[in-house]
Coordinates of N, CA and C in Angstrom, one line a residue:
E1285 N -11.1 -8.6 26.5 CA -12.3 -8.0 26.0 C -12.3 -8.1 24.5
K1286 N -13.4 -8.5 24.0 CA -13.5 -8.6 22.5 C -13.6 -7.2 21.9
F1287 N -12.9 -7.1 20.7 CA -12.8 -5.8 20.0 C -14.2 -5.4 19.5
D1288 N -14.6 -4.2 19.7 CA -15.9 -3.7 19.2 C -15.6 -2.5 18.2
R1289 N -15.8 -2.7 16.9 CA -15.6 -1.7 15.9 C -16.5 -0.5 16.1
T1290 N -17.6 -0.7 16.7 CA -18.6 0.4 16.8 C -18.4 1.3 18.0
N1291 N -17.4 1.0 18.8 CA -17.0 1.8 19.9 C -16.7 3.2 19.5
T1292 N -17.3 4.2 20.1 CA -17.1 5.6 19.6 C -16.0 6.3 20.3
K1293 N -15.4 5.6 21.3 CA -14.3 6.2 22.0 C -13.0 6.1 21.2
E1294 N -12.2 7.2 21.1 CA -11.0 7.1 20.4 C -10.0 6.3 21.1
M1295 N -9.4 5.3 20.4 CA -8.4 4.4 21.0 C -7.0 5.1 21.0
R1296 N -6.3 4.9 22.1 CA -4.9 5.4 22.2 C -4.0 4.2 21.8
V1297 N -3.2 4.5 20.8 CA -2.5 3.4 20.1 C -1.0 3.6 20.2
V1298 N -0.2 2.6 20.6 CA 1.2 2.5 20.5 C 1.6 1.6 19.3
E1299 N 2.3 2.1 18.4 CA 2.7 1.4 17.2 C 4.1 1.0 17.3
L1300 N 4.4 -0.3 17.6 CA 5.8 -0.8 17.7 C 6.2 -1.4 16.4
F1301 N 7.5 -1.3 16.0 CA 8.0 -1.7 14.7 C 7.2 -1.0 13.7
S1302 N 7.1 0.4 13.8 CA 6.1 1.2 13.0 C 6.5 1.2 11.5
G1303 N 7.7 1.1 11.2 CA 8.1 1.1 9.8 C 7.7 2.4 9.1
I1304 N 7.1 2.3 8.0 CA 6.6 3.5 7.3 C 5.1 3.8 7.6
G1305 N 4.5 3.0 8.5 CA 3.2 3.3 9.0 C 2.1 2.5 8.5
G1306 N 2.4 1.2 8.2 CA 1.3 0.3 7.7 C 0.2 0.1 8.6
M1307 N 0.5 -0.1 9.9 CA -0.6 -0.2 10.9 C -1.4 1.1 11.1
H1308 N -0.7 2.2 11.1 CA -1.4 3.5 11.1 C -2.3 3.7 10.0
C1309 N -1.9 3.3 8.8 CA -2.7 3.4 7.6 C -3.9 2.5 7.7
A1310 N -3.7 1.2 8.2 CA -4.7 0.3 8.3 C -5.8 0.8 9.2
L1311 N -5.4 1.4 10.3 CA -6.4 1.9 11.3 C -7.2 3.0 10.6
N1312 N -6.5 3.9 9.8 CA -7.3 4.9 9.1 C -8.2 4.3 8.1
M1313 N -7.8 3.3 7.3 CA -8.6 2.7 6.3 C -9.8 2.0 6.9
A1314 N -9.6 1.5 8.1 CA -10.7 0.7 8.8 C -11.7 1.7 9.5
N1315 N -11.4 3.0 9.4 CA -12.3 4.0 10.1 C -12.4 3.7 11.6
I1316 N -11.3 3.3 12.2 CA -11.3 3.1 13.6 C -10.8 4.3 14.3
K1317 N -11.6 4.9 15.2 CA -11.2 6.1 15.8 C -10.0 5.9 16.7
H1318 N -8.9 6.6 16.4 CA -7.7 6.4 17.2 C -6.8 7.6 17.2
E1319 N -5.9 7.6 18.1 CA -4.8 8.5 18.2 C -3.5 7.7 18.4
I1320 N -2.5 7.9 17.5 CA -1.2 7.2 17.7 C -0.5 8.1 18.8
V1321 N -0.3 7.5 20.0 CA 0.3 8.3 21.0 C 1.9 8.1 21.0
C1322 N 2.3 7.0 20.3 CA 3.7 6.8 20.1 C 3.9 5.8 19.0
A1323 N 4.9 6.0 18.1 CA 5.3 5.1 17.1 C 6.8 4.9 17.3
V1324 N 7.2 3.7 17.2 CA 8.6 3.3 17.5 C 9.2 2.5 16.4
D1325 N 10.4 2.9 15.8 CA 11.1 2.1 14.9 C 12.6 2.5 14.9
I1326 N 13.5 1.6 14.8 CA 14.9 1.9 14.8 C 15.4 2.4 13.5
N1327 N 14.7 2.2 12.4 CA 15.2 2.5 11.1 C 15.0 4.0 10.8
P1328 N 16.0 4.8 10.6 CA 15.9 6.2 10.4 C 15.2 6.5 9.0
N1329 N 15.4 5.7 8.0 CA 14.8 6.0 6.7 C 13.3 5.7 6.8
A1330 N 12.9 4.6 7.5 CA 11.5 4.3 7.6 C 10.8 5.5 8.4
N1331 N 11.5 6.0 9.4 CA 11.0 7.1 10.3 C 10.8 8.3 9.5
I1332 N 11.7 8.6 8.5 CA 11.5 9.8 7.7 C 10.2 9.7 6.8
T1333 N 10.1 8.5 6.2 CA 8.9 8.2 5.4 C 7.6 8.3 6.3
Y1334 N 7.6 7.7 7.5 CA 6.5 7.8 8.4 C 6.2 9.2 8.7
S1335 N 7.2 10.0 9.0 CA 6.9 11.4 9.3 C 6.3 12.2 8.1
L1336 N 6.7 11.8 6.9 CA 6.1 12.5 5.7 C 4.6 12.0 5.5
N1337 N 4.4 10.7 5.8 CA 3.1 10.1 5.7 C 2.0 10.6 6.7
F1338 N 2.5 10.9 7.9 CA 1.6 11.1 9.0 C 1.9 12.4 9.8
D1339 N 2.8 13.2 9.4 CA 3.1 14.4 10.1 C 3.4 14.1 11.6
M1340 N 4.1 13.1 11.9 CA 4.4 12.7 13.3 C 5.8 12.0 13.2
K1341 N 6.7 12.3 14.1 CA 8.0 11.7 14.1 C 8.0 10.5 15.1
P1342 N 8.3 9.3 14.6 CA 8.4 8.2 15.5 C 9.6 8.3 16.4
L1343 N 9.5 7.6 17.5 CA 10.6 7.5 18.4 C 11.6 6.6 17.8
E1344 N 12.9 7.1 17.6 CA 13.9 6.3 16.9 C 14.8 5.6 17.9
K1345 N 14.4 4.4 18.3 CA 15.3 3.7 19.2 C 14.9 2.2 19.1
G1346 N 15.8 1.4 19.6 CA 15.6 -0.1 19.6 C 14.5 -0.4 20.6
I1347 N 13.6 -1.2 20.3 CA 12.5 -1.6 21.2 C 13.0 -2.3 22.4
E1348 N 14.2 -2.9 22.3 CA 14.7 -3.6 23.5 C 15.2 -2.6 24.6
F1349 N 15.1 -1.3 24.3 CA 15.5 -0.3 25.3 C 14.3 0.4 25.9
I1350 N 13.1 -0.1 25.5 CA 11.9 0.4 26.1 C 11.5 -0.4 27.4
T1351 N 11.0 0.3 28.4 CA 10.6 -0.4 29.6 C 9.1 -0.5 29.7
A1352 N 8.7 -1.4 30.6 CA 7.3 -1.5 30.9 C 6.7 -0.2 31.5
A1353 N 7.5 0.4 32.4 CA 7.0 1.7 33.0 C 6.8 2.7 31.9
E1354 N 7.7 2.8 30.9 CA 7.6 3.7 29.8 C 6.3 3.4 29.0
M1355 N 6.1 2.2 28.7 CA 4.9 1.8 28.0 C 3.6 2.1 28.8
D1356 N 3.6 1.9 30.1 CA 2.5 2.3 30.9 C 2.1 3.7 30.8
K1357 N 3.1 4.6 30.7 CA 2.8 6.0 30.6 C 2.0 6.4 29.4
Y1358 N 2.0 5.6 28.4 CA 1.2 5.9 27.2 C -0.3 5.6 27.4
N1359 N -0.6 4.8 28.4 CA -2.0 4.5 28.6 C -2.7 4.0 27.4
A1360 N -2.1 3.1 26.7 CA -2.6 2.7 25.4 C -3.8 1.7 25.5
D1361 N -4.7 1.8 24.6 CA -5.8 0.9 24.5 C -5.4 -0.3 23.6
L1362 N -4.5 0.0 22.6 CA -4.1 -0.9 21.6 C -2.6 -0.8 21.4
I1363 N -1.9 -1.9 21.3 CA -0.5 -1.9 20.8 C -0.5 -2.7 19.5
T1364 N 0.0 -2.1 18.5 CA 0.2 -2.8 17.2 C 1.7 -3.2 17.0
M1365 N 1.9 -4.3 16.4 CA 3.3 -4.7 16.2 C 3.4 -5.4 14.8
S1366 N 4.5 -5.1 14.2 CA 4.8 -5.8 12.9 C 6.3 -6.1 13.0
P1367 N 6.7 -7.0 13.8 CA 8.1 -7.3 14.0 C 8.8 -7.9 12.8
P1368 N 10.1 -7.9 12.7 CA 10.8 -8.4 11.6 C 10.4 -9.9 11.2
C1369 N 10.2 -10.1 10.0 CA 9.7 -11.4 9.5 C 10.8 -12.4 9.2
Q1370 N 12.0 -12.0 9.0 CA 13.1 -12.9 8.6 C 13.3 -14.1 9.5
P1371 N 13.1 -14.0 10.8 CA 13.2 -15.2 11.6 C 12.2 -16.3 11.4
Y1372 N 11.1 -16.0 10.6 CA 10.0 -16.9 10.5 C 9.7 -17.2 9.0
T1373 N 10.2 -16.5 8.1 CA 9.8 -16.7 6.7 C 10.1 -18.1 6.2
R1374 N 9.3 -18.6 5.3 CA 9.5 -19.9 4.7 C 10.7 -20.0 3.9
S1375 N 11.1 -18.9 3.3 CA 12.3 -18.9 2.5 C 13.6 -18.6 3.3
G1376 N 13.5 -18.3 4.6 CA 14.6 -18.1 5.4 C 15.0 -19.3 6.2
H1377 N 15.8 -19.1 7.3 CA 16.3 -20.2 8.1 C 15.3 -20.6 9.2
Q1378 N 14.3 -19.8 9.5 CA 13.3 -20.1 10.5 C 13.9 -20.4 11.8
K1379 N 14.7 -19.5 12.3 CA 15.4 -19.7 13.6 C 14.6 -19.2 14.7
G1380 N 13.5 -18.4 14.5 CA 12.7 -18.0 15.5 C 13.4 -17.1 16.6
L1381 N 13.3 -17.5 17.8 CA 13.9 -16.7 18.9 C 15.5 -16.8 18.9
K1382 N 16.0 -17.8 18.2 CA 17.5 -17.9 18.1 C 18.0 -16.9 17.1
D1383 N 17.2 -16.3 16.3 CA 17.6 -15.3 15.3 C 17.7 -13.9 16.0
N1384 N 18.8 -13.3 15.9 CA 19.1 -12.0 16.6 C 18.0 -10.9 16.2
R1385 N 17.4 -11.0 15.1 CA 16.4 -10.1 14.7 C 15.1 -10.2 15.5
S1386 N 14.9 -11.3 16.2 CA 13.7 -11.4 17.1 C 13.9 -10.9 18.5
K1387 N 15.1 -10.4 18.8 CA 15.4 -10.0 20.2 C 14.4 -8.9 20.7
S1388 N 14.0 -8.0 19.8 CA 13.0 -6.9 20.2 C 11.7 -7.5 20.6
L1389 N 11.2 -8.5 19.8 CA 9.9 -9.1 20.1 C 10.1 -9.9 21.4
F1390 N 11.2 -10.6 21.6 CA 11.4 -11.4 22.8 C 11.4 -10.4 24.0
H1391 N 12.0 -9.2 23.9 CA 12.0 -8.2 24.9 C 10.6 -7.8 25.3
I1392 N 9.8 -7.6 24.3 CA 8.4 -7.2 24.5 C 7.6 -8.3 25.3
L1393 N 7.9 -9.6 24.9 CA 7.2 -10.7 25.5 C 7.7 -11.1 26.8
T1394 N 8.9 -10.7 27.2 CA 9.4 -11.2 28.5 C 9.7 -10.0 29.5
N1395 N 9.9 -8.8 29.0 CA 10.2 -7.7 29.8 C 9.2 -6.5 29.8
I1396 N 8.4 -6.5 28.8 CA 7.4 -5.4 28.8 C 6.0 -5.8 29.1
L1397 N 5.4 -6.7 28.3 CA 4.0 -7.1 28.6 C 3.8 -7.7 29.9
P1398 N 4.6 -8.7 30.4 CA 4.4 -9.3 31.7 C 4.5 -8.3 32.8
M1399 N 5.3 -7.2 32.6 CA 5.6 -6.3 33.7 C 4.7 -5.0 33.7
M1400 N 3.9 -4.9 32.7 CA 3.1 -3.7 32.6 C 2.0 -3.7 33.7
K1401 N 1.8 -2.5 34.3 CA 0.8 -2.4 35.4 C -0.5 -1.9 34.7
N1402 N -0.4 -1.3 33.5 CA -1.6 -0.8 32.8 C -1.5 -1.3 31.4
P1403 N -1.7 -2.6 31.2 CA -1.6 -3.2 29.8 C -2.8 -2.7 28.9
P1404 N -2.6 -2.7 27.6 CA -3.6 -2.3 26.7 C -4.7 -3.4 26.7
K1405 N -5.9 -3.0 26.3 CA -7.0 -3.9 26.1 C -6.8 -4.9 25.0
Y1406 N -6.1 -4.3 23.9 CA -5.9 -5.1 22.7 C -4.4 -5.1 22.3
I1407 N -4.0 -6.2 21.7 CA -2.7 -6.3 21.1 C -2.9 -6.9 19.7
F1408 N -2.3 -6.2 18.7 CA -2.4 -6.7 17.3 C -1.0 -6.9 16.8
L1409 N -0.7 -8.1 16.3 CA 0.6 -8.4 15.8 C 0.3 -9.1 14.4
E1410 N 1.1 -8.6 13.4 CA 1.0 -9.3 12.1 C 2.4 -9.7 11.7
N1411 N 2.5 -10.8 11.0 CA 3.7 -11.4 10.5 C 3.5 -12.3 9.4
V1412 N 4.5 -13.0 8.9 CA 4.4 -13.8 7.7 C 3.9 -15.2 8.1
K1413 N 3.4 -15.9 7.1 CA 3.1 -17.3 7.2 C 4.3 -18.0 7.6
G1414 N 4.3 -18.8 8.7 CA 5.5 -19.5 9.2 C 5.7 -19.0 10.7
F1415 N 5.2 -17.8 11.0 CA 5.3 -17.3 12.4 C 4.5 -18.2 13.3
E1416 N 3.4 -18.7 12.8 CA 2.5 -19.5 13.6 C 3.1 -20.8 14.0
K1417 N 4.2 -21.2 13.4 CA 4.8 -22.5 13.7 C 6.1 -22.2 14.5
S1418 N 6.3 -21.0 15.0 CA 7.6 -20.7 15.6 C 7.5 -20.7 17.2
D1419 N 8.7 -20.7 17.8 CA 8.8 -20.6 19.2 C 8.3 -19.2 19.7
S1420 N 8.5 -18.2 18.9 CA 8.0 -16.9 19.2 C 6.5 -16.9 19.4
F1421 N 5.8 -17.6 18.5 CA 4.3 -17.7 18.5 C 3.9 -18.4 19.8
V1422 N 4.6 -19.5 20.1 CA 4.2 -20.2 21.4 C 4.4 -19.3 22.6
L1423 N 5.5 -18.5 22.6 CA 5.8 -17.6 23.7 C 4.7 -16.5 23.8
L1424 N 4.4 -15.9 22.6 CA 3.4 -14.9 22.5 C 2.0 -15.4 23.1
H1425 N 1.6 -16.6 22.7 CA 0.4 -17.1 23.2 C 0.4 -17.3 24.8
Q1426 N 1.6 -17.8 25.2 CA 1.7 -18.1 26.7 C 1.6 -16.8 27.4
V1427 N 2.3 -15.7 27.0 CA 2.4 -14.4 27.7 C 1.0 -13.8 27.7
L1428 N 0.3 -13.8 26.5 CA -1.0 -13.2 26.4 C -2.0 -14.0 27.3
K1429 N -2.0 -15.3 27.2 CA -2.9 -16.1 28.1 C -2.7 -15.8 29.6
N1430 N -1.4 -15.7 30.0 CA -1.1 -15.4 31.4 C -1.6 -14.0 31.8
K1431 N -1.7 -13.1 30.8 CA -2.1 -11.7 31.1 C -3.7 -11.6 31.0
G1432 N -4.3 -12.8 30.7 CA -5.8 -12.8 30.6 C -6.4 -12.4 29.3
Y1433 N -5.6 -12.3 28.2 CA -6.1 -12.0 26.9 C -6.8 -13.1 26.3
I1434 N -7.8 -12.8 25.5 CA -8.4 -13.8 24.6 C -7.6 -13.8 23.3
V1435 N -7.0 -14.9 22.9 CA -6.1 -15.0 21.8 C -6.8 -15.5 20.6
Q1436 N -6.7 -14.8 19.5 CA -7.2 -15.3 18.2 C -6.1 -15.1 17.2
H1437 N -5.9 -16.0 16.3 CA -4.9 -15.8 15.2 C -5.5 -16.3 13.9
Y1438 N -5.1 -15.6 12.9 CA -5.6 -15.9 11.5 C -4.5 -15.9 10.6
I1439 N -4.6 -16.6 9.5 CA -3.7 -16.6 8.3 C -4.6 -16.0 7.2
L1440 N -4.2 -14.8 6.8 CA -5.0 -14.1 5.8 C -4.2 -13.7 4.6
S1441 N -4.8 -13.5 3.5 CA -4.2 -12.9 2.3 C -4.9 -11.5 2.1
P1442 N -4.1 -10.5 1.8 CA -4.8 -9.2 1.6 C -5.9 -9.3 0.6
S1443 N -5.8 -10.2 -0.4 CA -6.9 -10.3 -1.4 C -8.2 -10.7 -0.8
Q1444 N -8.2 -11.4 0.4 CA -9.4 -11.7 1.1 C -10.1 -10.5 1.6
L1445 N -9.3 -9.4 1.7 CA -9.9 -8.1 2.2 C -10.0 -7.1 1.1
G1446 N -10.0 -7.5 -0.1 CA -10.2 -6.6 -1.2 C -8.9 -5.8 -1.6
I1447 N -7.8 -6.3 -1.2 CA -6.5 -5.6 -1.5 C -5.8 -6.5 -2.6
L1448 N -5.3 -5.9 -3.6 CA -4.7 -6.6 -4.7 C -3.3 -7.0 -4.3
N1449 N -3.2 -8.1 -3.5 CA -1.9 -8.6 -3.0 C -2.2 -10.0 -2.6
E1450 N -1.3 -10.9 -2.9 CA -1.5 -12.3 -2.5 C -0.5 -12.7 -1.4
R1451 N 0.1 -11.8 -0.8 CA 1.1 -12.1 0.3 C 0.4 -12.5 1.6
V1452 N 0.4 -13.8 1.8 CA -0.3 -14.4 3.0 C 0.4 -13.9 4.3
R1453 N -0.3 -13.5 5.2 CA 0.2 -12.9 6.5 C -0.5 -13.7 7.6

C-alpha cells in the first residue's frame, strides 16, 4: 500500500536500531500522527539519551534476540530501521552480510519479516550511500518483494530536504 501522509489514523510504530531517536524525531518533524509502541537499541548510552529526548525507555537488547511472534504483538503499521552503516560505508571494508555488525539486519530479513503473521503496512530503512550496492540491499529487496511490498529506494542528501547537512543517505 502506498504511504498516504494525509491519513488521519495514528500509526503504530516500532523503531528498530533506535539510537538516540532520529526516526522518532523525523516522524515528529514530518507531522505524521504516530505512537512509538516499541523502540529497540542495544546501546545503553543511546537509550539514556533516547529516554531524555522522548520520555520513553527503549528496549535494551540485541535485535537478533527478537522473534517474529514478539513483533506481531506490537501490531505495528510501520517499522523504522537505521541499522549500523559500517558494513556498507564507502570508507569502510564494504563486507555487507559478512560483517558481524550486519547480523541484526540479517536476522530481521531472514527470521522476523518472513515469519510475521501480522507484518506492518510500511517499512522504512535508512543507511549510507553504498548500502544500495550491498548483498544486504539485495536480500532486503527480495524479502520485501516476497512479502508483497512495493519497494522504493532513494539516495538523498538532507540538504535536499532543507536540512543543513550534506551527508548522503
